[in-house]
XYZ file of C-alpha atoms in Angstrom:
655
model
C -0.042 -0.218 0.283
C 1.313 3.203 -0.918
C 2.707 5.749 1.931
C -0.425 8.370 0.971
C -3.136 5.911 0.860
C -1.850 4.571 4.413
C -1.728 8.154 5.847
C -5.404 8.829 4.503
C -6.593 5.238 6.032
C -4.596 6.078 8.999
C -6.414 9.274 9.465
C -9.817 8.300 9.021
C -9.705 5.172 11.451
C -8.363 7.926 14.231
C -10.847 10.582 13.331
C -13.801 7.531 14.074
C -12.256 6.576 16.796
C -11.511 10.176 17.991
C -15.183 10.853 17.500
C -16.223 7.935 19.747
C -14.227 8.395 22.663
C -15.131 12.502 22.416
C -19.392 11.189 23.075
C -18.004 9.705 26.400
C -16.816 13.095 27.598
C -18.276 15.884 25.363
C -21.649 15.836 26.713
C -20.731 16.732 30.397
C -20.466 20.226 30.471
C -23.553 20.444 28.040
C -25.483 18.592 30.190
C -27.103 21.174 32.612
C -28.247 23.623 29.017
C -29.716 20.195 27.897
C -31.812 19.752 31.160
C -32.584 23.836 30.879
C -34.029 23.065 27.615
C -35.480 20.163 27.506
C -35.969 19.489 31.419
C -36.164 16.222 32.741
C -32.952 16.861 35.349
C -34.029 13.874 37.179
C -33.146 11.590 33.743
C -29.762 13.568 33.626
C -27.629 10.568 34.299
C -29.275 8.300 30.899
C -27.630 10.542 28.833
C -24.064 9.495 29.774
C -24.900 5.982 30.917
C -26.880 4.981 27.798
C -24.127 5.365 25.540
C -21.504 3.725 27.806
C -24.226 0.931 28.514
C -24.543 0.498 24.774
C -20.673 1.050 23.740
C -19.411 -1.296 26.388
C -22.189 -4.655 26.047
C -21.472 -4.243 22.180
C -17.742 -4.428 22.133
C -17.314 -8.476 21.943
C -19.948 -8.491 19.586
C -18.000 -5.947 16.950
C -14.723 -7.659 17.696
C -15.779 -11.215 16.832
C -18.309 -10.366 14.053
C -15.525 -7.729 12.296
C -13.125 -11.250 12.235
C -15.635 -13.453 10.548
C -17.185 -11.241 8.081
C -14.808 -8.364 7.518
C -13.568 -5.514 9.178
C -14.335 -2.946 6.497
C -17.903 -3.682 6.294
C -18.090 -3.480 9.814
C -16.611 -0.504 10.471
C -18.529 1.380 7.600
C -21.832 -0.084 9.660
C -20.306 1.385 12.697
C -19.750 5.032 11.270
C -23.063 4.756 9.678
C -24.902 3.688 12.896
C -22.669 6.175 14.789
C -23.988 9.409 12.627
C -26.942 8.251 12.616
C -27.734 8.194 16.099
C -25.460 11.480 16.530
C -28.353 13.491 14.475
C -30.878 11.967 16.151
C -29.865 13.023 19.420
C -29.237 16.507 17.787
C -32.840 16.470 16.656
C -34.027 15.450 20.059
C -37.141 17.214 21.237
C -37.397 15.689 25.203
C -34.899 13.802 27.106
C -36.746 10.457 26.341
C -35.672 10.895 22.846
C -32.175 11.973 23.605
C -31.651 8.856 25.923
C -32.804 6.354 23.421
C -30.921 7.657 20.769
C -27.757 8.235 22.708
C -27.841 4.209 23.050
C -28.041 4.294 18.978
C -24.589 6.218 18.903
C -23.141 4.520 21.760
C -23.655 0.950 19.849
C -21.616 2.851 16.970
C -19.174 4.149 18.957
C -17.913 0.943 20.226
C -17.543 -0.832 16.679
C -15.436 2.156 16.218
C -12.752 1.849 18.917
C -12.966 -2.009 18.480
C -12.171 -2.233 14.681
C -10.448 0.704 14.156
C -7.432 -0.653 16.566
C -7.920 -3.831 14.687
C -7.972 -2.570 11.351
C -4.062 -0.567 12.736
C -3.046 -4.736 12.149
C -4.624 -5.638 8.516
C -2.833 -2.666 7.487
C 0.370 -1.244 9.034
C 3.728 -3.226 9.067
C 5.056 -5.011 12.383
C 7.359 -2.303 12.434
C 5.260 0.330 12.559
C 2.758 -0.614 14.520
C 4.197 0.091 18.005
C 4.046 3.769 16.672
C 0.647 4.132 15.372
C -0.450 2.346 18.728
C 0.927 4.924 20.659
C -0.782 7.207 18.002
C -4.042 5.765 18.718
C -3.524 5.663 22.747
C -3.247 9.282 22.027
C -6.219 9.611 21.023
C -7.914 8.739 24.343
C -5.629 10.836 25.865
C -6.865 14.040 23.951
C -10.266 13.459 24.110
C -10.521 12.936 28.327
C -8.970 16.271 28.029
C -10.736 18.452 25.457
C -14.019 16.795 25.351
C -15.630 18.800 28.625
C -13.645 21.657 26.884
C -15.130 20.832 23.066
C -18.607 20.488 24.848
C -18.662 23.747 26.761
C -17.574 25.524 23.300
C -20.247 24.480 21.437
C -22.894 25.284 23.994
C -21.134 28.710 24.201
C -20.967 29.632 20.339
C -23.419 26.988 18.855
C -25.856 25.431 20.688
C -26.004 22.111 22.791
C -27.167 20.349 19.669
C -23.339 20.946 17.794
C -22.364 18.582 20.538
C -23.993 15.743 18.670
C -24.064 17.520 14.558
C -20.054 18.102 14.711
C -19.432 14.542 14.299
C -21.523 14.395 10.805
C -19.156 16.335 8.993
C -16.242 14.623 10.229
C -17.683 11.328 10.814
C -18.531 11.492 6.694
C -14.957 11.973 5.702
C -13.959 8.994 7.998
C -17.073 7.196 5.969
C -15.660 8.235 2.316
C -12.050 7.762 3.182
C -12.262 4.052 4.707
C -14.929 3.251 1.796
C -12.545 4.232 -0.881
C -9.087 4.048 0.531
C -9.292 1.193 2.762
C -8.356 -2.329 0.803
C -11.075 -5.351 1.424
C -9.505 -7.739 3.758
C -10.276 -11.042 3.067
C -8.884 -12.597 6.147
C -11.410 -15.079 7.755
C -11.549 -16.295 11.454
C -14.517 -18.433 12.522
C -16.136 -17.533 15.923
C -18.469 -19.493 17.827
C -20.050 -15.992 18.944
C -21.452 -15.701 22.411
C -24.759 -13.998 21.273
C -26.840 -15.188 24.536
C -23.871 -14.469 26.963
C -23.928 -10.501 25.472
C -27.443 -10.401 25.444
C -28.195 -11.841 29.073
C -25.474 -9.854 30.685
C -26.294 -6.705 28.879
C -29.839 -7.166 30.138
C -28.717 -8.294 33.529
C -26.579 -5.183 33.697
C -29.553 -2.579 32.154
C -31.657 -3.951 34.981
C -29.483 -3.356 37.652
C -28.517 -0.094 36.326
C -32.449 0.718 35.911
C -32.780 -0.536 39.630
C -29.979 2.050 41.006
C -31.418 5.091 39.249
C -35.233 4.252 39.879
C -34.764 2.630 43.299
C -35.726 4.783 46.377
C -36.517 8.109 44.202
C -38.925 7.328 40.936
C -40.023 4.018 42.770
C -40.245 3.018 46.598
C -37.865 0.259 47.287
C -40.705 -2.395 47.947
C -42.584 -0.939 44.279
C -43.332 -3.953 41.839
C -41.183 -2.247 39.406
C -38.065 -2.564 41.257
C -38.520 -5.631 42.719
C -39.428 -6.895 39.260
C -36.343 -5.658 37.818
C -34.411 -7.041 40.554
C -36.126 -10.468 39.551
C -35.440 -9.833 36.283
C -31.466 -9.001 36.862
C -31.046 -12.288 38.791
C -32.819 -14.593 36.265
C -30.255 -13.355 33.284
C -27.891 -13.181 35.372
C -28.159 -16.744 36.274
C -28.822 -17.825 32.777
C -25.765 -16.009 31.794
C -24.006 -18.246 34.360
C -25.685 -21.598 33.056
C -24.835 -20.258 29.256
C -21.292 -18.857 29.708
C -20.786 -22.892 31.284
C -21.297 -24.008 27.592
C -20.440 -21.558 25.228
C -17.146 -22.336 23.070
C -16.023 -19.209 23.415
C -17.766 -17.444 26.494
C -17.997 -13.717 26.596
C -16.501 -13.714 30.443
C -14.966 -17.068 31.052
C -16.361 -17.887 34.838
C -12.898 -19.256 35.578
C -11.701 -16.086 35.563
C -13.439 -14.854 38.619
C -11.156 -17.517 40.249
C -7.971 -15.878 39.642
C -7.417 -13.474 42.680
C -5.878 -10.754 40.358
C -8.787 -10.698 38.184
C -11.417 -10.470 40.814
C -9.895 -7.859 42.827
C -8.828 -5.984 39.589
C -12.552 -5.859 38.074
C -13.788 -4.787 41.797
C -11.438 -1.978 41.766
C -12.019 -1.040 38.115
C -15.403 -0.947 38.283
C -15.021 1.608 41.485
C -13.066 3.629 39.570
C -14.977 4.195 36.456
C -18.012 4.731 39.048
C -15.863 7.713 40.134
C -14.606 8.888 37.373
C -17.720 9.376 35.146
C -19.861 10.447 38.572
C -17.477 13.362 39.024
C -17.659 14.485 35.116
C -20.912 14.175 35.232
C -22.070 16.218 38.381
C -19.337 18.801 38.447
C -20.208 20.836 35.379
C -23.403 20.855 37.043
C -22.155 22.237 40.362
C -19.977 24.457 38.292
C -22.529 26.038 36.171
C -25.409 26.371 38.435
C -23.830 27.614 42.055
C -20.605 29.334 40.538
C -22.473 30.570 37.260
C -19.795 29.761 35.235
C -19.926 29.437 31.143
C -20.033 25.985 29.932
C -16.341 26.593 28.404
C -15.188 27.447 31.767
C -16.782 24.759 33.166
C -14.799 23.026 30.876
C -11.704 24.496 31.734
C -12.216 24.064 35.935
C -12.026 20.263 35.242
C -8.897 20.094 33.453
C -6.713 19.854 36.834
C -8.504 16.336 36.901
C -8.150 15.325 33.709
C -3.857 16.381 33.755
C -3.942 14.811 36.603
C -4.857 11.487 35.569
C -2.863 11.641 32.106
C 0.206 12.615 34.184
C 0.119 9.956 36.275
C -0.570 6.998 34.103
C 2.354 8.445 32.089
C 4.378 7.961 35.136
C 2.865 4.984 36.599
C 3.869 3.164 33.264
C 7.360 4.229 33.132
C 7.081 2.770 37.153
C 6.229 -0.337 36.267
C 8.717 -0.230 33.141
C 12.151 0.077 35.061
C 10.926 -1.569 38.142
C 8.342 -4.386 37.332
C 6.594 -3.450 40.578
C 3.010 -2.545 40.532
C 0.756 -3.749 43.583
C 1.047 -0.578 45.301
C 0.058 1.729 42.680
C -3.455 0.679 42.720
C -3.331 0.923 47.022
C -1.919 4.564 46.720
C -4.397 5.687 43.772
C -7.241 4.869 45.547
C -5.846 6.382 48.675
C -5.297 9.453 46.803
C -9.120 9.197 45.168
C -10.608 8.700 48.081
C -9.132 11.537 49.421
C -10.083 13.796 46.970
C -13.878 12.253 46.913
C -14.328 13.858 50.546
C -12.343 16.806 49.517
C -15.475 17.214 46.917
C -18.001 16.166 49.296
C -17.362 19.323 51.246
C -17.887 22.154 48.722
C -20.807 24.105 48.831
C -21.738 27.378 47.204
C -19.128 29.053 48.844
C -16.273 27.081 48.298
C -13.938 28.819 45.445
C -12.604 27.631 42.386
C -9.153 27.382 43.166
C -9.886 24.892 45.899
C -12.044 22.700 44.003
C -9.313 22.896 41.499
C -6.580 21.562 43.667
C -9.512 18.546 44.502
C -9.700 17.561 41.140
C -6.541 17.378 41.040
C -5.882 14.950 43.902
C -8.645 12.819 42.509
C -6.902 12.804 39.233
C -3.702 11.473 40.350
C -5.393 8.470 42.161
C -7.581 7.597 39.039
C -4.351 8.238 36.850
C -2.562 5.823 39.203
C -4.777 3.176 39.089
C -6.642 2.888 36.101
C -3.821 1.528 33.293
C -2.384 -0.286 36.524
C -5.499 -2.420 36.618
C -5.176 -3.731 32.866
C -1.620 -4.583 33.390
C -2.211 -6.389 36.818
C -4.861 -8.776 35.054
C -2.626 -9.439 31.829
C 0.008 -10.056 34.419
C -1.649 -12.652 36.149
C -3.553 -14.951 34.041
C -2.460 -17.848 31.019
C -1.592 -16.753 27.714
C -5.018 -18.529 26.449
C -6.846 -16.012 28.550
C -5.197 -12.841 28.061
C -7.513 -11.559 25.512
C -10.528 -12.168 26.779
C -8.960 -10.982 30.255
C -8.211 -7.605 29.191
C -11.701 -7.196 27.798
C -12.934 -8.507 31.194
C -10.579 -5.766 32.966
C -11.628 -2.457 30.713
C -15.293 -4.080 30.779
C -15.826 -3.768 34.556
C -14.815 -0.476 34.526
C -16.826 0.523 31.547
C -19.913 -0.991 33.715
C -19.005 0.892 36.948
C -19.167 4.340 35.220
C -22.576 3.582 33.898
C -23.718 2.273 37.390
C -21.647 5.533 39.047
C -23.453 8.138 36.756
C -26.866 6.441 37.407
C -26.420 5.779 41.106
C -25.216 9.287 41.848
C -27.988 10.418 39.625
C -30.414 8.981 42.149
C -28.328 9.838 44.938
C -28.416 13.514 43.247
C -32.053 13.993 43.016
C -33.171 12.265 46.010
C -31.509 14.724 47.977
C -32.175 17.644 45.640
C -36.098 16.797 46.142
C -35.374 16.615 49.982
C -33.847 20.139 50.200
C -36.200 21.962 48.004
C -39.105 20.535 50.480
C -37.408 21.946 53.054
C -36.396 25.382 51.570
C -39.952 25.487 50.369
C -41.631 25.237 53.418
C -40.832 28.256 54.830
C -40.216 30.144 51.622
C -42.187 33.102 50.173
C -42.236 32.351 46.680
C -42.663 35.140 43.664
C -46.325 35.195 42.080
C -46.461 32.531 38.866
C -43.817 30.901 40.201
C -43.468 27.056 40.011
C -41.303 25.220 42.683
C -41.415 21.957 40.504
C -39.158 23.958 37.415
C -36.315 24.724 39.674
C -35.934 20.694 39.387
C -36.511 20.922 36.027
C -34.650 23.652 34.639
C -31.206 24.197 37.158
C -31.052 28.027 35.122
C -34.209 28.885 36.647
C -32.269 29.662 39.540
C -30.772 32.498 38.099
C -33.503 34.439 37.349
C -35.113 34.489 41.115
C -34.558 37.052 43.817
C -30.878 37.332 45.263
C -32.208 36.034 48.545
C -34.083 32.979 47.680
C -31.899 31.799 44.793
C -29.100 32.233 47.410
C -31.284 29.413 49.176
C -31.674 27.052 45.604
C -27.858 27.463 45.120
C -27.538 25.755 49.111
C -29.490 23.249 47.728
C -27.973 22.425 44.610
C -24.600 22.649 46.365
C -25.626 19.759 49.067
C -26.996 17.972 46.307
C -23.868 17.642 44.553
C -21.768 17.490 47.470
C -24.240 14.242 48.325
C -22.869 12.851 45.124
C -19.403 12.977 46.898
C -20.565 12.315 50.129
C -21.452 8.387 48.813
C -18.663 7.756 46.268
C -16.315 8.829 48.766
C -16.910 5.483 51.025
C -17.567 3.578 47.955
C -13.502 4.387 47.016
C -12.814 4.008 50.247
C -13.805 0.031 49.639
C -11.790 0.050 46.455
C -8.801 1.214 48.665
C -9.482 -1.641 50.937
C -10.387 -4.203 48.145
C -6.794 -2.995 46.202
C -4.889 -4.599 49.035
C -5.387 -7.920 48.033
C -4.011 -7.626 44.213
C -1.106 -9.787 44.407
C 2.438 -9.124 43.096
C 3.897 -11.157 40.269
C 6.981 -11.174 38.406
C 6.182 -8.642 35.519
C 6.049 -10.330 32.034
C 8.002 -8.396 29.476
C 5.175 -7.983 26.961
C 3.061 -6.620 29.743
C 5.398 -3.586 30.816
C 4.538 -2.053 27.089
C 1.039 -0.471 27.818
C -0.809 1.481 26.285
C -2.226 4.879 28.135
C -5.076 4.336 25.573
C -6.354 1.402 27.595
C -6.174 3.340 30.670
C -8.262 6.600 30.006
C -10.390 4.746 27.473
C -13.997 3.966 28.893
C -14.631 1.100 25.888
C -13.882 -2.576 26.450
C -10.704 -3.837 24.365
C -11.703 -6.621 22.514
C -8.497 -8.507 20.881
C -7.049 -12.175 20.988
C -4.696 -13.404 23.252
C -2.163 -13.709 20.417
C -3.173 -9.757 19.432
C -2.755 -8.899 22.937
C 1.169 -10.417 23.078
C 1.683 -9.065 19.306
C 0.680 -5.412 20.629
C 3.040 -5.396 23.852
C 5.953 -7.166 21.239
C 5.882 -4.677 18.484
C 6.071 -1.620 21.207
C 8.789 -3.465 22.753
C 10.658 -3.961 19.418
C 10.251 -0.726 18.032
C 12.225 0.839 21.345
C 15.028 -1.953 20.840
C 15.505 -1.265 17.050
C 16.106 2.593 18.088
C 18.746 2.232 20.212
C 21.661 0.828 18.451
C 19.851 -2.197 17.789
C 22.471 -3.134 14.343
C 25.274 -2.568 16.194
C 24.258 -5.694 19.107
C 22.643 -7.969 15.979
C 25.934 -7.532 13.977
C 28.006 -8.492 17.111
C 25.556 -11.242 17.916
C 25.443 -12.781 13.936
C 29.638 -12.910 14.208
C 29.539 -9.840 11.746
C 32.185 -8.043 13.804
C 33.863 -4.970 11.994
C 30.668 -4.642 9.650
C 29.282 -1.006 10.520
C 25.456 -1.006 11.426
C 24.933 0.763 8.141
C 26.410 -2.798 6.672
C 24.670 -4.930 8.594
C 21.345 -3.069 7.898
C 21.877 -3.342 4.134
C 23.066 -7.438 4.957
C 19.502 -7.532 6.754
C 17.384 -5.777 3.806
C 18.934 -7.928 0.818
C 18.251 -11.040 3.138
C 16.432 -13.426 1.114
C 16.344 -11.133 -2.106
C 17.629 -11.729 -5.135
C 18.882 -8.999 -7.300
C 17.856 -5.540 -6.027
C 18.258 -2.373 -8.109
C 20.693 -0.356 -5.964
C 18.792 3.198 -7.046
C 15.543 1.028 -5.012
C 17.575 -0.342 -2.190
C 18.909 3.734 -1.631
C 15.551 4.721 -2.233
C 14.151 1.941 0.241
C 16.508 3.810 2.583
C 15.781 7.188 1.918
C 19.446 8.000 0.945
C 21.318 8.951 -2.508
C 23.186 6.404 -3.934
C 26.589 7.975 -3.393
C 25.931 8.385 0.768
C 25.312 4.256 0.373
C 28.199 3.604 -1.708
C 30.940 3.379 1.015
C 28.878 0.811 2.969
C 28.475 -1.197 -0.075
C 31.958 -1.235 -1.237
C 32.860 -2.288 2.632
C 30.625 -5.402 2.223
C 31.672 -6.077 -1.315
C 35.660 -6.307 -0.338
C 34.034 -8.347 2.333
C 32.522 -10.875 0.331
C 29.166 -10.446 1.124
C 27.657 -8.624 -1.650
C 28.501 -8.634 -5.138
C 27.116 -6.197 -7.987
C 25.908 -6.879 -11.247
C 28.241 -6.169 -14.381
C 27.073 -2.698 -14.858
C 27.337 -1.986 -11.820
C 23.229 -0.906 -10.999
C 22.366 -4.084 -9.384
C 23.642 -5.787 -5.877
C 22.974 -9.025 -4.177
C 23.811 -10.679 -1.511
C 26.798 -13.525 -1.904
C 26.933 -17.139 -0.310
C 28.428 -16.063 2.719
C 26.176 -13.099 2.514
C 23.621 -15.282 2.397
C 24.536 -17.360 5.875
C 25.057 -13.939 7.420
C 21.382 -12.627 6.809
C 20.398 -16.184 7.951
C 22.051 -15.340 10.999
C 20.698 -11.917 11.900
C 17.574 -13.091 11.124
C 18.047 -16.202 14.029
C 19.253 -13.636 16.287
C 16.270 -11.251 15.904
C 14.402 -14.587 15.834
C 15.860 -15.315 19.596
C 15.636 -11.858 20.871
C 11.752 -12.004 20.283
C 11.272 -15.073 21.735
C 13.462 -14.348 24.943
C 10.224 -11.550 24.794
C 7.856 -14.092 24.929
C 8.822 -16.718 26.642
C 7.314 -15.995 30.078
C 3.899 -16.865 28.396
C 5.236 -20.386 28.565
C 5.837 -22.343 25.415
C 2.729 -22.060 22.732
C 2.839 -22.889 19.327
C 0.598 -19.953 18.188
C 3.898 -17.697 20.034
C 6.630 -19.681 17.908
C 4.395 -18.551 14.657
C 4.099 -15.276 15.499
C 7.775 -14.968 16.160
C 8.720 -16.807 12.948
C 6.244 -13.953 11.372
C 7.171 -10.944 12.801
C 11.606 -11.435 12.935
C 11.723 -11.108 9.213
C 9.499 -7.802 8.801
C 11.291 -5.874 11.829
C 14.792 -6.278 9.724
C 15.825 -3.771 7.122
C 12.890 -1.222 7.513
C 13.991 2.419 6.591
C 12.771 3.950 9.646
C 15.591 2.028 11.909
C 18.643 2.463 9.278
C 21.742 3.741 11.153
C 22.328 7.523 10.623
C-alpha cells in the first residue's frame, strides 16, 4: 500500500476513534444546558449511561463479527450507526428521545473504537505498528482532556445540538476515506459467537442500572417495578452463568473469577469507573448552576482532574516498566482518589474555584495511578489462553462501573435535591406565578430568582452535588481496602509495554490473546530497534568489523535476489553516493556482489549465511520477550512471522 493511501486510512481511523471517544465526555459540560432546554433533570444521568452501556455491551460482538465477516464492512456499518445516532441526538425534542438516541450512538461508537484498532493491524507493518498504537493511545488522552472543553465551546458559541452535529461532517469524511481507500480484508476467522451471553449480560446490567436509578426515587424500594427489575436481573444473571459454562467462546469465562488478581482488579476497576464518570457528570452542574460559570469555563475547571489522570498514567507506566513492581500503585491511587472524593464532598456555594481545582487534581492523580495499572495487573496474572478475554473483562468492568456510577449517583442527587427543596419551600415566600417544580426541571431558573431566594436554592444544589461525593467517597474507600488484596507477581516482558489509551478509554478492549502479545511485542521491538540495535545484532551474528549501516544492508538484502541499487537507496531514503561506501565495504568483505553494470546488488553465499544468522538472532531476541508466557505454537509462529518484518526497515537505518 502506498504511503499516501496508508496515511489517509490512519487519519480516517483515528478520526472515527476520536469521535467515539469524545462522546464519552463531550456531553458533560453541555448537560446543564440540555436539561434547561429539554427538562427532565432526574433523567440527566441516562444521557451518559445510555452511551456507555450500549458501547460496552456491544464491544465483544463488534470484535468477533469483524473477524468473521470482514472489518471494513463492519467499520463502515459502525460509522453509519454512529452518524445516524448523532443526527437523531441533535434533533431530540425531549430527554426520552435523547437517551434512546444516545444508546444508538453508543452502539456505533463501540464498533468504531474496537475495529479501528484492529484494522491498524491489517494495514500497517509489524515494524510500524508500535508507533501507530501510540498514536491511537494519544487519541484517548486527547479526548479525555478536550472533550468537556469542546462541549462547553459548542454550547456557548453555537448550541448544545452541535455537540452531536459536529460528528456528521467529520464522520462523513472518515466514511468516504474508509469506503474508497481501505482495501478489502479477505482474511476471515470463524468464531462461535456467544450471542446469548452478550444479550443476557447486557440485559442483567441494564436491569441493575435501572434499579439503582429508580430505587428510592421514582419508585419505592418495595414497589413492584423495583422488585420486578431485581427479579429480572437475578434471572438473567443465573441464565448468563448457565450459558457461559457451555459456551465455546464465552464473553467472560467464569474461571477468571477464580483468579484473585482478576477478581480484585475488576472490583477496583468498577469503582474507579464509578468515581470518574460520576465526577465528570455532576461537577459541570455544580460549576454552571452554583458558581454561574459558562459551559466553556466549566470545561476549563475540569482540566486539573484530566491533567492529573494523564500525567500519572504516564508516570505509572514508566515506574512499572523500570521496576517491574505494580502492587502499590492501585493502593496509593485509590487512597488519593478517596481523599479527593471526601474533599469534594465538603464543597458548598462558598467554596472557591481554586480550592475545587486542587481537590480535582488530587482525584485525578488517584485515578491516573490506578486505571492503567489494573489492566497490567490482569494481563500479568492470567495464562496466555485467557489473556485477550481477561483484558477485555478488566476494561468491561471499568466501563460498567461508569454506567452504574452515573446512574446511582444520579439517584442520590435527585433524592437529595427533592428533600432539600421541600425544606426550602416549606418556609420560603415564592414570587407570584412561580412553579417550584421548575427548579428541578431547569436548573438555570435559579439564576432568575430574587437574590435571597436564589441563594437558598443555590445552597440546595450545592448540597445535592456534594451528596454525590459523600456517597462516592466511602465507595472509593472500599476500593482502597480491596486493592490491598491485589497480589504482586513477576512482570512479563510484553506486559510492560502498556498502552496509555487502554487506561483512559472507557470502552472495553476486544482482542485475541495472540493480538495482545503481538501488541506488546511490537512496542518493545520498536523501542529496541531505535537504540543501537544493528550494532548489537551485527556482533551477535559474527559481523564484527561491519558498521551498523552495512549490517542493515545485509538484513535488507536477505531473502532477495538481485536488487537495483537505486531501489535500495530509495528504500533507505538516501542517495546512492551516501550508501556506496558501506556497499563497497560489504563487497570487499565478500558479503555482497555487484552486477556487471554496477546497477544491481545481491548477497553472496557468505552474505546469505550472514543474513540467516541475523534473522536467527532477531528471532531469539523476540523469543526471549515472549518466553515468560510459556511454550505455545501460536507464539512460535508469531515470532517467525514478525522477525523478518522488523529487519531492514528504513525507519531503523543507522545514521
